C-alpha angles and dihedrals in degrees: 000000000000111000122223121219137165124221124038090010111031121178138181117222130214146165147256125136145185119238106226123210103029133282119000116254119251117271119262118252091254093057125090124188112249125211120285119275112257108207110198119207117240103245119234095013109117121220111236104232122157106144140036115269117214123226089235132041121195118209095182132229123290144172093248144093120297125285112284106174150334137235127190128204095196096182095057096031095239126144124199122203123194111211100182095260102026141040119222124198121201139164122246091272092057098255109150111240099176146321141214116220141168101076114148092181128069116280107197138170118356136199136188118238108210090191093071103010095242135124118239123200142169115255124186134195101174097174092059094036091240118144118179145176103227115212119202125199096218095191090062094052095096106141140034124272099015108176115250093218105037106030097073094228095108130064127174139210120201120229108214095181091062092051091051092056095039093053097039114137098222098172095046097233093128093239127115104216096201132219099348138110092213095090139073088233126098109075111253087001090287113183095170131276138308123148117069131176142157120235142121125303109279111272092018115090117190095023146118110328115241137176111250118204123193125209123240110231130206116238103244118155101190098053120092098194098068102068098104130082107229118215126187123197125206134183101224098186091102098037095110088089090061100042116113133167116266111264109174096184092053108027114204124223102210113136146100116311092227139357122263088240138005119202139182131211119192108224106132122259115310129195106264095346123253110000097182126018124190137173116219111206091186091068099015090235134125122232122210116193112194144173099253120257129242105223113123093216093065134061090234098220120189097216128046127179124208113216103240093193094064119080119229114265127205112243147130118308099223125235100016120149089236123028108273134177129204145154108292127203125205128235116233107260094232137094118033119357122208104201100197094056097028092229128141128204150116139255103240149120130261099111092115098045139342124190124173118210093197096238106078096288135104137187111226122200124230124196126206147151135240134183124218137156092295097050135257119348133187118237132202133190139160126220124200115241138174125227115243100162091219120147135274093011115025102192136072128189116264106235100212146025117263144172 
């Protein structure tokens, strides 16, 4: 994903996405289309554009897991694809420039940090209760199959807050039930982390850029305490003191004791939480692409947008076993509206990659499979789309390349 920062390198973010999986299903009877999203441009903030951007990006085909996310270094013309257990670097024409392999954990969503020129991604090791932000030095990824542990191109920072919620003994039986949804344990239904994005502190746009990390959530239809997306924000400017090489056999625990902010968005339970998170500086909003949930009391949208113009408010976190209050974020009141739950959203793609170009356009990732003489391979590509805000699907394909 393309990171948004203010200062020496200021960018303006925008939207356009690819709906994955065919036509969007018809709206439920309780849904009514809301008005189109009007995305105002931030005045006086130049868009950094120095090379043509194609309407299609090709991430290649690999013996790996499926595509998880995308990151774009627009200045250098490099694209990074997360394939669950490997990171692939290409140029804008799809030529492979290098890769990082050897992950046995789950490499999820990724984003590019223009402040330090590095790629940040979510990295999970559920069995050892180790949850990291992985940090890739893209300039040093110069050949294929560089080892994640020995090449020196990857460092990691441990997120203690995630472990606390993941391991929480919610039923008080003194037993940690492990990596499973079939338990009342795991506070808020936390299964780990996935979506990551850089953007301003919530309620402050423009403002200090922070890394936002979204929880993964177990799909559990009978719980009532797992209906919020949980977002953590971190100031990463002083993270060098925490960074350590990846050592899978002996996971380290160096990282911040707590996030700078912890926020909750009421959407209804989704399957594995926020898959792809992206900040859109063009509108000042945050997009959350998810695998839709399964609870019958919710519309189970696949795209939610956090209203970046509204400040967080302190209020009740619904459905908790004991009354709990936290910092609540508001959904943008656009798209489809589900009256019974009060939620807003769209039926759209973006779960496999979401990159804002800060001018009303987005790259949306698409995952696939091919078979050749060596067996089945996972494919990844990104297609340029433009944000329309229309319901039920808010993106349309951009017809041509542009600068």
